[in-house]
Each structure stands twice: as structure tokens, then as C-alpha cells.
Amino acid sequence: MKRLLAGAAMTLAALAAPTSSFALSAQEAILRAKPAVALITARVDAEVTINCGQGPVTVKPRPFIETGTGWLVDGRGWVVTNAHVVDPAHRLPPWVTHELKKTAIDQACVEPALQAQKMARGQRPDLEERLRREMMDVAMAGLRFTPQSQITVLLSNGARFPAEVKKFSAPLLLDTTGKPVKDSGRDLALLKIPDGVYPALSVGTRDVNIGDPVHILGFPGVVLSHELLNQSVTLEASVTNGAISGFKQDAIGQDVLQSDAPAAHGNSGGPAIRDDASLVGVLTFVSLSPSGGAIVQGFNFLIPARDVLKFLADTPVKKTGESAFNVAWEAGLDAFFRDRDELAVQKIQEANRLVSNLADVKRTLAEAEDRAKHPRPRPFPWAWTTFGVSMLSVGTYGGMWGRRWWRNRFRVLPAQVIGFIENGLSPLLVDVRTKTDYETSPLKLPGAVRLDPDDAEKGRIPLDAESNQLLITYCTSPEEATSARFAHLLRQRKFSNVRILKGGLGGWTNARLPVEAKSHLPSIGLEIYKNLTLGDVERRRYKAGETIFREGEDAHAEAYVVHTGSVDIRKRVDGGERLLSTLGEGELLGEMALFRKAPRSASALASTDVELLVIKNERLEWLIRNRPQLTIEILKRLSEWVVSTDHERSQRN
């Protein structure tokens, strides 16, 4: 029963497990998060007026462009990224200005000088460098520099939005001595794009452990600039997988998470998520080779999610991951991965109406629509079938167990009765056998009080006992039916502590507990009655003088016990019949032919009206093999017959 319940519980758990944040596949977790990931571009354009010695010239050098990754933390248009991704456009650091001025000088001064000598860029690098040095001081003297910065956010549906920096915690930078600069911070920036409905990514609050799987989403530069890839790569974030491999601190003592998930330039600011689709960290920096400056994979570092929450604490972002789009999108994915295709189409279409044409939404919607139109063959629902069968079995066995418990709730075993006696509870045994059973059985329990169940049905229960006295009723009816009815009547009479002897008189004798005889019985008869259930034994009645069996007849595999009356045993001797013995109540007869497997060796006649109990050979053999005391009594009687026969022979001789 316990195994059935356990199996059913496990099946139910497997079937009905909720789509909680801890029950997602890696594929579903990534699909939940990807729509919120965006390409961040920081661009600085400039207009530079330069005098290279031949009058002022205005040029627009190639813009400075920095790309990175960001993610929407709130469905109203709040975006998180690294501070160092937007720093060139936000604070316009001197090195950016210097690079733009240098490019402008090359464009306005160096290139015309090379063209005058009929040379192109790259033909004479030494000449280019000399011309640049000669013109640098002159050009810088009167240079007018007008920068124009912008930060944009590109979603996977191709929508590009201008972004404004609302909060900025400077990146960690080192000075020329290798020490952190004073304004080094957490390297986070919070951007705001125009109000609307957008996807969003929630920030996790669970603790992180070594070995926890992570997925880093972003726009690595190696993919964006790959000459063999379509320009659509700028719309969809790439995903790399790994695990948390360490807990470190940066140069100013801030916690960082180490991960072996691959990353590259362009992944900066990208979210690292776990398998519940929540943020575990933000990629902040990678590791470079000391020799060549190449990225060393397997040693990348994340800003922990808890530090992101601290950064957002005093901003309008109060509940991360909140978005109307998310509700529809997550419901659609849940239905999609459970093969509920029609519901998936409905929910994903709703998400697509809120934010249209996101790459992952379009692809998943197309697949769900195709599956809905062309349903796949569904496997036989073994899990549900197993669950149903288990529940049916639990119900069936539970009902059987309940009925059994209800029927046995007042029943006690013979051993428990002995325990009551040993503990001083002094139970009163009440013999409630039917009148017929009582009169035909010569046995009773020691000290039992006799009450007639027929009188009890009529309201007459002459029992002199306290209402809290422990009463134990017993009978010989199947399943203790008479005892159960009588116990119910006793409870109605305010006897509060009534129990039923399980197995009745037979259960007591089978437990080898003592019994009393209502009248004198030979010891062999007492043992036979203790081991017989009278209700299951055939009874035969003979009138006085009738023959029970004749000498020489087949035994028909039957022996007998004299229940009432007496039987004469006679044998033919010297042409006449001789009386060998007269057997009374409780005596066994006819067993000799069974032991010898031979015809009857004597005749049996009813000397009075007699009632016999018929014992079949199989039952007699079982009693002899399993009831040693009965076997001893039979051997004693056979021994007495042998001695008696020898004595008679000696007298005759």
C-alpha cells in the first residue's frame, strides 16, 4: 500500500509540476530571456575645422563607434549595460577626442599632402608619419572641435531607439602606475529609451554556487564583423554556455563571479542567466593574454546580480522583469514546450501584438502554427495512464483498507487479551455464541460469562458490570458477526469499553491458550474440539441401534468424533459379534482404518441416539502433523488399546 502511494505521488509530481522558475529546460530559459537582450551602440561624430597652413578646412572624421550588449530590466524601457560601453558617448573621455582629432588631421592635412606627391595612404608609412608630426602642432593650434554623441538601443525586431543615460557608475580604470583611478565604480549604466511595452529580464535573488550552469547572451564583435555572415546578425544575440567557476574580487574589492562560458569584445554588459531565466550576473571584463593581448577563454567575470539590484535601488525600476509582454510570451512558451500548440499560437500571437516581429517570437510562432496545422503523432500517455491506474489502485486498496480498519477497529487478538490481563485491566470475557453453537460445543473460555444474543436483541442483557469495565465478546460465527452485533448492543447500553475477540473461540484455541470444558470430556476429545471449527464440520445423526459402519467396509477416508450419545464398537469373533468398547462424548473412532489404509477392522453401532462429527482423512493428517498435543493423546489411547488387548489375550490363554 505504501509503495502504491509513493508511486502515485511520484507520478503526480512528474505530471503536475508547475512551470516554476526552477523547472525550465535550458532552451526554454534562453528563449524567455533573449527578446530582452539588445545591441548597444555608443557613437561619437565630430566636425573639425583645421588650418594645415593653407587656410581653414572643415572635415568630418570617421565616427568613433563602440558596441556592446544591454538588456531591458523593466518593460517600460529601462536598459542596463556596462558603463564602459556607453562611456565614450556619455563622458567623452580625452582619449576619444584625441583619436577623432588625429583622424581629422590625417584626413585634412596628411592625405592632401600625399596626394600632392601622387602617393596613396599606406605606400610610404615613414613619409606619412613624418608629415603627421610636422603638421600636428600647426593643426592643433587653431583646431575647432565640435563633437556630437549618441547612444542607441537596437532590439531584435530591428527597432532602434535613442537612449539617455539616467544613472552611471564609472568603469574600473587604472592610471599609469597601475592603480585604480578615484572614480572607479561598479561599471554599470542605466539607460532610458522612449516609453512603451518591451520585453524584460528579471534579476535573480537566489545564492550562486560553484558549478551552477550559466548562459551568457550578447553581441560579440567577432560575429558582428564576420564577413561571411548576413547583416541580420546584429539583431539576434548569441548564446554561450558554461558554469560559475569561482568567486573573486576586482582591484577595488568589489565582488565578481568567474565563469568559463566563452565571451568576447561586444559581450560587455550582456546578461548571464541561469536555467530559470533570471539574471545571475552582468559580463564586465574578460581576460587577455599577457603576451599578445588576445582573449583567454574560460576566465571571464560577471557583476553579481545582487550588486545590480543595489545599483537599481534608487531608480524608478522597482520590480525587475515586469512586463505585459513577458506574461504572454512565457505563457506561450510554456504551452509550446508542453505540445499544447493551439494555446501556444494564441499566447505567442498576443505577445507579438504587444511587441511585433521580435526574431525569437516570429520563429517560435511559425513553428507553433506549423505544429498546430500538422500535429505530430502523440505517444501513448503512459504517464497519465500510470497515474490513473495508480490512483484507481490507491482508491481500491484504500477503500479495502478503510473497510478493514472500520471492521477491525474494536477487534483484539488473543495475545492482546493476555496483555490486558497482565497489565491488570481484568477484562471480562463474554460468551455470546448463538444458542445452537453454544449447546453443541463443549468448550468455553476460562471465567467467561454466558449471555444469549437472542435475549440481548429483545433488550435483556443481565450483565452485572461497571459501564467502564473492559468487556471482550467472543463467538464462533464467521467474521465474528454475532460478537459485533452484541458489542453494538452493549455500547447502546452505555458500556463504553467493549472489544471483540478476533477469530472468536477458534482464534483463542489456535493461539494455544487454555480453555474449559462445559462437561467432562476425555483429553483427546478436548484437544480435538480445540482444533475444530464446528461450523465447518459435517454432522451425522443416527438413531439407537443403527449401524454407523460395518467391519470390512471401505473407510471412505472418514473418521468420527462422538458429539452426543454413545457408540458401541463390535467385532466378529469365533462366528459371533463381541462388544469391544462403548465410546462416549469426545471419543475418536474410525481412525484405525485411515492409519492402516485398510477396510474397517470392527463395526460401529449407535447404542443411543448419537450425533457424530465427520473428520476427513486430509484434516486428520493435518491435525496430527500440526497439533502435537492431539497427536500425543491419540498415541496414548492407541497404547492403552494395545496394553488392553495384550491383557485379554493373556487371560484367554
XYZ file of C-alpha atoms in Angstrom:
653
model
C 0.000 0.000 0.000
C 2.817 2.383 0.905
C 4.628 1.561 -2.358
C 1.454 2.297 -4.325
C 1.024 5.652 -2.591
C 4.674 6.556 -3.149
C 4.486 5.598 -6.835
C 1.307 7.586 -7.333
C 2.812 10.613 -5.609
C 5.881 10.496 -7.848
C 3.763 10.165 -10.980
C 1.579 13.082 -9.887
C 4.640 15.212 -9.206
C 6.019 14.468 -12.668
C 2.718 15.282 -14.364
C 1.566 18.260 -12.370
C 4.860 20.008 -11.689
C 4.183 23.724 -12.085
C 6.120 25.803 -14.554
C 8.064 27.384 -11.747
C 11.318 29.187 -12.230
C 13.148 26.033 -11.317
C 11.509 23.687 -13.846
C 12.669 25.108 -17.202
C 14.796 23.439 -19.817
C 17.870 25.380 -20.936
C 16.199 26.021 -24.305
C 13.063 27.485 -22.728
C 15.075 29.595 -20.284
C 17.130 31.107 -23.119
C 14.038 31.807 -25.223
C 12.405 33.571 -22.287
C 15.412 35.854 -21.860
C 16.590 36.565 -25.422
C 13.907 39.066 -26.519
C 15.042 41.417 -23.727
C 18.673 41.470 -24.957
C 19.654 44.467 -27.127
C 22.646 45.769 -29.081
C 24.024 48.970 -27.525
C 25.882 51.421 -29.753
C 27.805 54.433 -28.439
C 28.711 56.751 -31.343
C 30.659 59.990 -31.337
C 30.613 62.105 -34.511
C 32.641 65.293 -34.847
C 33.052 68.309 -37.083
C 36.655 69.563 -37.049
C 37.942 72.823 -38.558
C 41.724 72.715 -39.147
C 44.306 75.059 -40.665
C 47.096 72.942 -42.139
C 48.935 76.036 -43.413
C 46.780 76.708 -46.448
C 43.672 78.086 -44.785
C 40.923 76.564 -42.630
C 39.417 73.246 -43.735
C 36.347 71.609 -42.170
C 36.185 67.810 -42.156
C 34.042 65.106 -40.556
C 36.299 62.253 -39.483
C 35.071 58.694 -39.302
C 32.909 58.447 -36.164
C 34.086 56.632 -33.086
C 31.748 53.651 -32.534
C 31.674 51.335 -29.535
C 29.253 48.387 -29.452
C 28.223 46.258 -26.537
C 25.268 44.444 -25.088
C 22.445 45.591 -22.852
C 19.192 44.168 -21.576
C 15.810 45.553 -20.644
C 15.293 45.264 -16.907
C 11.814 46.822 -16.943
C 9.116 46.600 -19.607
C 8.700 50.395 -19.643
C 12.014 50.975 -21.426
C 14.779 50.770 -18.797
C 18.012 49.197 -20.054
C 21.109 48.036 -18.145
C 24.563 47.776 -19.691
C 28.211 48.285 -18.762
C 29.336 51.841 -18.081
C 32.411 51.330 -20.247
C 30.163 50.541 -23.259
C 28.480 53.974 -23.189
C 31.344 55.925 -21.578
C 32.779 57.244 -24.900
C 29.480 58.927 -25.771
C 28.435 59.792 -22.220
C 31.557 61.440 -20.767
C 33.580 61.885 -23.975
C 36.917 60.930 -22.375
C 40.099 62.678 -23.675
C 41.353 59.595 -25.488
C 38.227 59.573 -27.673
C 38.647 63.263 -28.501
C 42.323 62.695 -29.272
C 41.543 59.799 -31.638
C 38.955 61.862 -33.513
C 41.320 64.863 -33.825
C 44.104 62.598 -35.020
C 41.802 61.110 -37.653
C 40.718 64.623 -38.723
C 44.345 65.741 -39.155
C 45.061 62.696 -41.296
C 42.007 63.453 -43.402
C 42.537 67.240 -43.728
C 46.335 67.524 -43.810
C 48.193 64.244 -44.387
C 46.048 62.830 -47.194
C 46.206 66.075 -49.353
C 49.996 66.218 -48.846
C 50.362 62.604 -50.030
C 48.089 63.263 -52.984
C 50.255 66.268 -53.930
C 53.175 63.852 -54.164
C 50.971 61.419 -56.106
C 51.048 58.868 -53.333
C 48.282 56.933 -51.577
C 47.874 56.075 -47.920
C 49.978 53.091 -46.937
C 52.569 53.358 -49.706
C 55.142 55.184 -47.573
C 54.326 54.731 -43.882
C 57.508 56.503 -42.908
C 56.555 59.519 -45.013
C 53.046 59.527 -43.557
C 54.405 59.542 -40.014
C 56.843 62.401 -40.804
C 54.116 64.529 -42.405
C 51.807 63.863 -39.423
C 54.450 65.037 -36.922
C 55.262 68.138 -38.969
C 51.609 69.192 -39.262
C 50.397 68.166 -35.797
C 51.494 71.241 -33.866
C 50.345 73.687 -36.583
C 46.965 71.971 -36.989
C 46.311 71.681 -33.258
C 46.942 75.359 -32.660
C 43.768 76.632 -34.294
C 41.707 73.462 -34.345
C 37.981 73.800 -33.622
C 36.353 70.529 -32.460
C 32.566 70.090 -32.334
C 31.531 66.612 -31.100
C 28.086 65.044 -31.327
C 27.395 61.950 -29.178
C 24.535 59.486 -29.302
C 23.652 56.185 -27.677
C 21.196 53.825 -29.372
C 19.490 50.590 -28.409
C 18.671 48.067 -31.169
C 16.084 45.354 -30.438
C 15.854 42.037 -32.263
C 12.896 43.289 -34.329
C 15.137 45.942 -35.911
C 13.670 48.840 -33.923
C 16.396 51.315 -32.947
C 15.804 53.804 -30.120
C 17.851 56.723 -28.823
C 18.857 56.204 -25.214
C 19.590 58.580 -22.375
C 21.904 57.713 -19.503
C 19.921 58.017 -16.260
C 22.446 56.532 -13.847
C 26.141 55.890 -14.279
C 28.684 54.047 -12.116
C 32.071 54.517 -13.776
C 34.104 51.572 -15.040
C 37.176 50.380 -13.185
C 40.204 52.086 -14.795
C 43.901 52.054 -13.869
C 46.265 55.027 -14.015
C 49.799 54.979 -15.390
C 51.089 53.489 -12.139
C 48.638 50.592 -12.325
C 46.426 51.875 -9.510
C 42.628 52.326 -9.819
C 41.531 55.872 -10.639
C 39.474 57.649 -7.994
C 36.075 57.497 -9.703
C 36.244 53.759 -10.459
C 32.894 52.167 -9.706
C 30.649 49.210 -10.455
C 30.819 49.599 -14.282
C 27.044 49.819 -14.704
C 24.828 52.237 -16.597
C 21.053 52.584 -16.619
C 19.601 53.836 -19.899
C 16.110 55.014 -20.775
C 14.513 54.575 -24.166
C 11.091 56.009 -25.139
C 8.136 54.753 -23.101
C 6.378 51.696 -24.467
C 5.892 47.983 -23.939
C 9.101 45.977 -24.114
C 10.392 42.560 -23.054
C 12.157 42.500 -19.693
C 14.549 40.281 -17.777
C 14.203 39.668 -14.042
C 17.173 39.856 -11.680
C 17.622 36.707 -9.599
C 17.912 36.767 -5.828
C 18.998 33.169 -5.185
C 22.524 32.450 -3.996
C 25.047 31.282 -6.566
C 27.160 28.151 -6.131
C 30.259 26.827 -7.828
C 29.193 24.708 -10.782
C 25.840 26.411 -11.361
C 25.163 26.499 -15.120
C 25.077 29.922 -16.802
C 24.215 31.156 -20.290
C 25.803 34.424 -21.490
C 23.777 36.358 -24.079
C 25.279 39.112 -26.173
C 26.635 40.524 -29.423
C 30.324 39.547 -29.690
C 32.240 41.698 -32.157
C 33.698 38.642 -33.881
C 30.162 37.754 -35.023
C 29.056 41.306 -35.876
C 32.085 41.874 -38.116
C 32.235 38.412 -39.710
C 32.433 38.887 -43.476
C 30.607 35.630 -44.237
C 27.552 36.407 -42.125
C 24.419 38.302 -43.093
C 23.865 41.721 -41.526
C 20.873 40.264 -39.664
C 23.380 39.022 -37.064
C 23.101 42.481 -35.493
C 19.517 41.647 -34.470
C 19.905 38.345 -32.631
C 22.029 37.790 -29.560
C 24.437 34.864 -29.472
C 24.446 32.441 -26.547
C 27.423 30.742 -24.906
C 27.189 28.239 -22.092
C 29.314 27.446 -19.092
C 29.263 27.397 -15.322
C 30.210 29.505 -12.336
C 33.855 28.618 -11.697
C 34.927 30.995 -8.930
C 34.272 33.922 -6.612
C 36.797 36.777 -6.933
C 37.241 40.485 -6.165
C 38.353 43.233 -8.517
C 41.115 45.780 -7.895
C 38.945 47.910 -5.581
C 37.490 44.973 -3.613
C 34.196 44.560 -5.444
C 32.828 41.009 -5.789
C 32.873 39.392 -9.217
C 31.805 35.932 -10.391
C 34.188 33.940 -12.543
C 32.727 31.845 -15.366
C 34.141 29.552 -18.017
C 31.399 30.483 -20.507
C 33.129 31.943 -23.622
C 32.877 35.698 -24.211
C 34.454 38.333 -26.450
C 34.534 42.089 -27.097
C 30.931 43.087 -27.666
C 29.579 40.788 -24.950
C 30.233 43.524 -22.379
C 27.068 44.422 -20.498
C 25.358 41.214 -21.572
C 23.246 39.221 -19.125
C 24.312 35.862 -17.761
C 21.243 33.838 -16.866
C 20.676 30.569 -15.080
C 18.234 27.808 -16.010
C 15.274 29.657 -14.510
C 15.754 32.548 -16.983
C 16.707 35.017 -14.234
C 19.838 37.163 -14.221
C 22.795 35.791 -12.298
C 25.303 38.439 -13.387
C 26.395 41.028 -15.973
C 29.547 40.432 -18.024
C 32.042 43.166 -17.136
C 35.511 42.138 -18.325
C 37.390 39.260 -19.928
C 40.971 38.011 -19.548
C 43.706 38.920 -22.026
C 46.916 37.093 -22.793
C 49.931 38.893 -21.234
C 51.931 38.382 -24.420
C 49.654 39.203 -27.337
C 46.558 40.741 -25.795
C 44.312 38.008 -27.193
C 41.296 36.974 -25.130
C 41.926 33.936 -22.946
C 38.670 31.981 -22.809
C 37.438 30.319 -19.654
C 38.301 33.256 -17.394
C 35.535 35.824 -17.775
C 33.996 37.859 -14.980
C 30.465 38.914 -14.047
C 28.989 41.603 -11.825
C 26.791 39.662 -9.335
C 23.014 40.081 -9.565
C 22.807 41.408 -6.004
C 25.110 44.322 -6.957
C 22.856 45.073 -9.936
C 19.916 45.309 -7.528
C 21.892 47.665 -5.292
C 22.662 49.829 -8.331
C 18.942 49.974 -9.215
C 17.806 50.666 -5.650
C 17.324 54.450 -6.003
C 15.968 54.383 -9.568
C 12.408 54.141 -10.928
C 12.997 50.419 -11.524
C 11.260 48.835 -8.545
C 10.296 45.381 -9.834
C 12.650 43.795 -12.322
C 11.277 41.700 -15.157
C 7.815 43.261 -15.015
C 6.271 43.441 -18.478
C 2.931 42.729 -20.133
C 4.895 41.138 -22.975
C 6.544 38.688 -20.580
C 3.200 37.403 -19.306
C 2.003 36.432 -22.791
C 5.422 35.249 -24.021
C 6.091 32.997 -21.034
C 2.590 31.500 -21.229
C 3.130 30.841 -24.930
C 6.487 29.161 -24.343
C 5.040 27.075 -21.529
C 2.301 25.802 -23.857
C 4.796 25.357 -26.717
C 7.131 23.128 -24.714
C 4.160 21.118 -23.406
C 2.980 20.465 -27.003
C -0.211 22.451 -26.465
C 0.198 24.043 -29.876
C -3.143 25.828 -30.286
C -2.772 27.565 -26.932
C 0.866 28.356 -27.776
C -0.192 30.057 -31.031
C -2.802 32.114 -29.174
C -0.409 33.314 -26.464
C 2.566 33.954 -28.771
C 0.335 35.948 -31.129
C -0.680 38.045 -28.132
C 3.000 38.641 -27.309
C 3.686 39.536 -30.941
C 0.887 42.116 -30.885
C 2.473 43.779 -27.866
C 5.998 43.862 -29.362
C 5.927 42.916 -33.007
C 8.446 40.965 -35.075
C 10.980 40.043 -32.412
C 13.190 37.388 -34.013
C 12.627 34.596 -31.495
C 8.918 35.344 -31.260
C 8.463 35.139 -35.040
C 10.409 31.893 -35.313
C 8.614 30.208 -32.409
C 5.218 31.405 -33.646
C 5.873 29.966 -37.113
C 6.863 26.616 -35.632
C 3.843 26.543 -33.319
C 1.489 27.359 -36.214
C 3.025 24.606 -38.319
C 2.682 22.099 -35.492
C -0.927 23.159 -34.928
C -1.730 22.602 -38.628
C 0.226 19.344 -38.856
C 0.008 17.710 -35.433
C 2.740 15.267 -34.619
C 1.789 11.696 -33.665
C 1.284 11.755 -29.946
C 2.872 8.954 -27.938
C 0.661 6.836 -25.759
C 0.119 8.762 -22.497
C 1.917 6.263 -20.314
C 2.431 8.754 -17.531
C -1.252 9.659 -17.277
C -2.247 6.019 -17.661
C 0.155 5.019 -14.909
C -1.195 7.807 -12.753
C -4.789 6.766 -13.415
C -4.105 3.113 -12.674
C -2.165 4.101 -9.572
C -4.985 6.317 -8.355
C -7.522 3.563 -9.078
C -5.373 1.085 -7.176
C -4.914 3.523 -4.322
C -8.661 4.109 -4.233
C -9.466 0.401 -4.364
C -6.906 -0.655 -1.808
C -7.636 2.425 0.254
C -11.314 1.515 0.301
C -10.484 -2.069 1.219
C -8.091 -0.910 3.911
C -10.668 1.563 5.191
C -13.373 -1.086 5.359
C -10.968 -3.465 7.030
C -9.912 -0.825 9.552
C -13.527 0.098 10.243
C -14.467 -3.551 10.792
C -11.433 -4.248 12.986
C -11.327 -1.025 14.974
C -12.838 -2.748 18.066
C -11.298 -6.192 17.486
C -8.452 -7.521 19.630
C -6.208 -10.543 19.197
C -5.907 -13.267 21.853
C -2.372 -12.051 22.629
C -3.765 -8.575 23.334
C -6.271 -10.064 25.770
C -3.400 -11.724 27.645
C -1.671 -8.327 27.655
C -4.773 -6.730 29.190
C -4.740 -9.367 31.933
C -1.014 -8.913 32.609
C -1.480 -5.132 32.815
C -4.173 -5.509 35.461
C -7.121 -4.397 33.305
C -9.136 -7.510 34.316
C -11.153 -7.947 31.111
C -14.489 -9.729 31.436
C -14.927 -12.408 28.742
C -18.494 -12.612 27.446
C -19.650 -15.759 25.596
C -22.205 -14.572 23.025
C -22.347 -17.645 20.780
C -25.705 -18.461 19.270
C -27.808 -20.897 21.224
C -27.112 -23.707 18.742
C -23.335 -23.120 18.710
C -23.201 -22.890 22.477
C -25.159 -26.075 23.062
C -23.205 -28.104 20.509
C -19.721 -27.014 21.590
C -18.368 -28.402 24.850
C -15.714 -25.660 25.186
C -15.671 -22.176 26.645
C -13.051 -19.603 27.658
C -11.922 -19.638 31.287
C -14.142 -17.478 33.513
C -16.402 -16.427 30.627
C -19.907 -15.099 31.342
C -22.651 -16.524 29.137
C -25.157 -14.111 27.559
C -27.709 -15.218 24.978
C -27.640 -12.950 21.869
C -31.349 -13.637 21.240
C -32.199 -12.254 24.681
C -29.969 -9.241 24.005
C -31.875 -8.482 20.789
C -35.024 -8.346 22.936
C -33.382 -5.908 25.337
C -32.496 -8.391 28.081
C -28.807 -8.125 28.976
C -28.361 -9.335 32.569
C -24.742 -8.221 32.894
C -23.519 -7.078 36.288
C -20.558 -4.843 35.388
C -19.480 -1.202 35.590
C -20.045 0.915 32.484
C -16.271 1.371 32.021
C -15.456 -2.325 32.577
C -13.364 -3.813 29.742
C -15.668 -6.354 28.064
C -14.480 -8.806 25.398
C -17.162 -10.668 23.459
C -16.475 -13.890 21.571
C -18.427 -16.268 19.343
C -17.909 -18.871 16.611
C -19.723 -17.006 13.799
C -17.908 -16.140 10.546
C -16.055 -12.783 10.856
C -17.269 -12.504 14.460
C -20.688 -11.335 13.228
C -22.549 -12.307 16.417
C -19.903 -10.668 18.634
C -20.054 -7.470 16.559
C -23.851 -7.196 16.882
C -23.726 -7.929 20.598
C -20.913 -5.390 21.153
C -23.037 -2.761 19.413
C -25.938 -3.535 21.755
C -23.644 -3.265 24.778
C -22.427 0.173 23.644
C -26.040 1.267 23.302
C -26.451 0.226 26.938
C -23.657 2.696 27.830
C -20.875 0.116 28.168
C -18.059 2.248 26.777
C -15.151 -0.188 26.656
C -16.314 -3.157 24.564
C -13.977 -5.184 22.377
C -14.434 -8.192 20.075
C -12.149 -11.251 20.196
C -10.745 -11.604 16.688
C -11.145 -15.185 15.479
C -13.523 -15.986 18.309
C -13.203 -19.269 20.170
C -11.219 -20.799 17.288
C -8.689 -17.949 17.318
C -8.210 -18.430 21.051
C -7.618 -22.197 20.782
C -5.326 -21.750 17.742
C -3.194 -19.463 19.890
C -2.683 -22.449 22.273
C -4.408 -20.633 25.104
C -6.288 -22.566 27.823
C -9.970 -23.427 27.507
C -12.517 -25.053 29.802
C -14.949 -27.900 29.065
C -18.601 -27.356 29.949
C -18.875 -31.093 30.818
C -16.416 -33.887 31.383
C -14.536 -34.739 28.184
C -11.658 -37.150 27.654
C -8.391 -35.365 26.991
C -8.347 -36.486 23.372
C -11.815 -35.033 22.853
C -10.767 -31.755 24.428
C -7.812 -31.460 22.029
C -9.978 -32.336 19.026
C -12.626 -29.738 19.886
C -9.943 -27.099 20.439
C -8.747 -27.616 16.885
C -12.061 -27.946 15.079
C -14.346 -25.218 13.825
C -17.718 -26.801 14.388
C -19.430 -24.655 11.802
C -17.236 -26.142 9.083
C -17.558 -29.812 10.172
C -20.155 -32.211 8.749
C -22.509 -33.692 11.331
C -24.370 -37.014 11.095
C -27.160 -38.296 13.333
C -28.064 -41.937 13.972
C -30.929 -43.498 15.902
C -30.226 -46.026 18.629
C -29.380 -49.393 17.071
C -28.442 -48.007 13.627
C -25.180 -49.124 12.066
C -22.581 -46.447 11.539
C -20.163 -48.690 9.618
C -19.546 -52.417 9.247
C -16.409 -54.460 9.729
C -14.678 -54.984 6.366
C -16.262 -51.931 4.684
C -14.221 -49.266 2.928
C -13.398 -46.384 5.255
C -14.225 -43.697 2.647
C -11.415 -41.577 4.197
C -13.584 -40.702 7.205
C -13.094 -40.780 10.964
C -15.598 -39.599 13.573
C -15.888 -37.838 16.926
C -18.828 -38.639 19.197
C -20.504 -35.275 19.768
C -23.556 -36.538 21.708
C -24.697 -40.021 22.746
C -22.641 -43.217 22.744
C -21.368 -45.755 20.199
C -20.690 -49.495 20.576
C -17.622 -50.949 18.862
C -18.170 -54.618 17.937
C -16.019 -57.261 16.241
C -16.743 -60.692 14.835
C -15.031 -63.335 16.970
C -15.499 -67.144 16.580
C -18.608 -66.747 14.433
C -20.310 -64.191 16.659
C -20.047 -60.486 17.470
C -18.252 -59.312 20.556
C -18.535 -55.858 22.215
C -15.069 -54.360 22.404
C -15.917 -50.968 23.927
C -18.501 -48.235 24.249
C -17.363 -44.744 23.261
C -18.916 -41.595 24.737
C -18.771 -37.853 24.024
C -15.407 -36.616 22.762
C -14.151 -40.057 21.739
C -12.486 -40.645 18.345
C -13.453 -43.644 16.211
C -12.735 -44.963 12.747
C -9.197 -43.584 12.609
C -7.530 -47.027 12.628
C -8.657 -47.794 9.072
C -7.239 -44.442 7.914
C -3.880 -45.046 9.573
C -3.698 -48.593 8.136
C -5.167 -47.587 4.747
C -7.336 -50.691 5.042
C -11.025 -51.616 5.447
C -12.779 -51.232 8.774
C -11.455 -53.674 11.401
C -14.628 -53.518 13.519
C -18.239 -52.377 13.366
C -19.761 -49.278 14.991
C -23.393 -49.136 16.118
C -25.321 -46.347 17.841
C -26.114 -47.561 21.348
C -28.211 -44.403 21.915
C -29.324 -41.601 19.667
C -25.975 -40.205 18.584
C -24.541 -37.213 16.706
C -21.114 -37.640 15.108
C -18.643 -35.089 13.743
C -17.082 -36.276 10.469
C -13.320 -35.724 10.153
C -11.894 -36.275 6.679
C -8.550 -38.029 6.278
C -6.803 -34.868 4.996
C -7.971 -32.902 8.017
C -6.947 -35.655 10.437
C -3.481 -35.864 8.883
C -3.105 -32.081 9.128
C -4.100 -32.149 12.817
C -1.633 -34.939 13.571
C 1.209 -33.095 11.790
C 0.469 -29.650 13.218
C -1.111 -30.236 16.639
C 1.444 -32.167 18.728
C -0.763 -32.356 21.839
C -3.555 -34.037 19.874
C -1.036 -36.478 18.385
C 0.198 -37.335 21.879
C -3.363 -38.009 23.052
C -4.011 -40.316 20.062
C -0.785 -42.212 20.774
C -1.747 -42.550 24.441
C -5.109 -44.037 23.510
C -3.561 -46.443 20.987
C -1.048 -47.504 23.625
C -3.856 -48.196 26.097
C -5.665 -50.312 23.491
C -2.516 -52.339 22.794
C -1.982 -52.995 26.516
C -5.664 -53.871 26.997
C -5.614 -56.265 24.038
C -2.465 -57.987 25.281
C -4.049 -58.395 28.722
C -7.168 -60.011 27.260
C -5.096 -62.409 25.158
C -3.063 -63.498 28.163
C -6.233 -64.167 30.148
C -7.701 -66.227 27.282
C -4.556 -68.306 27.011
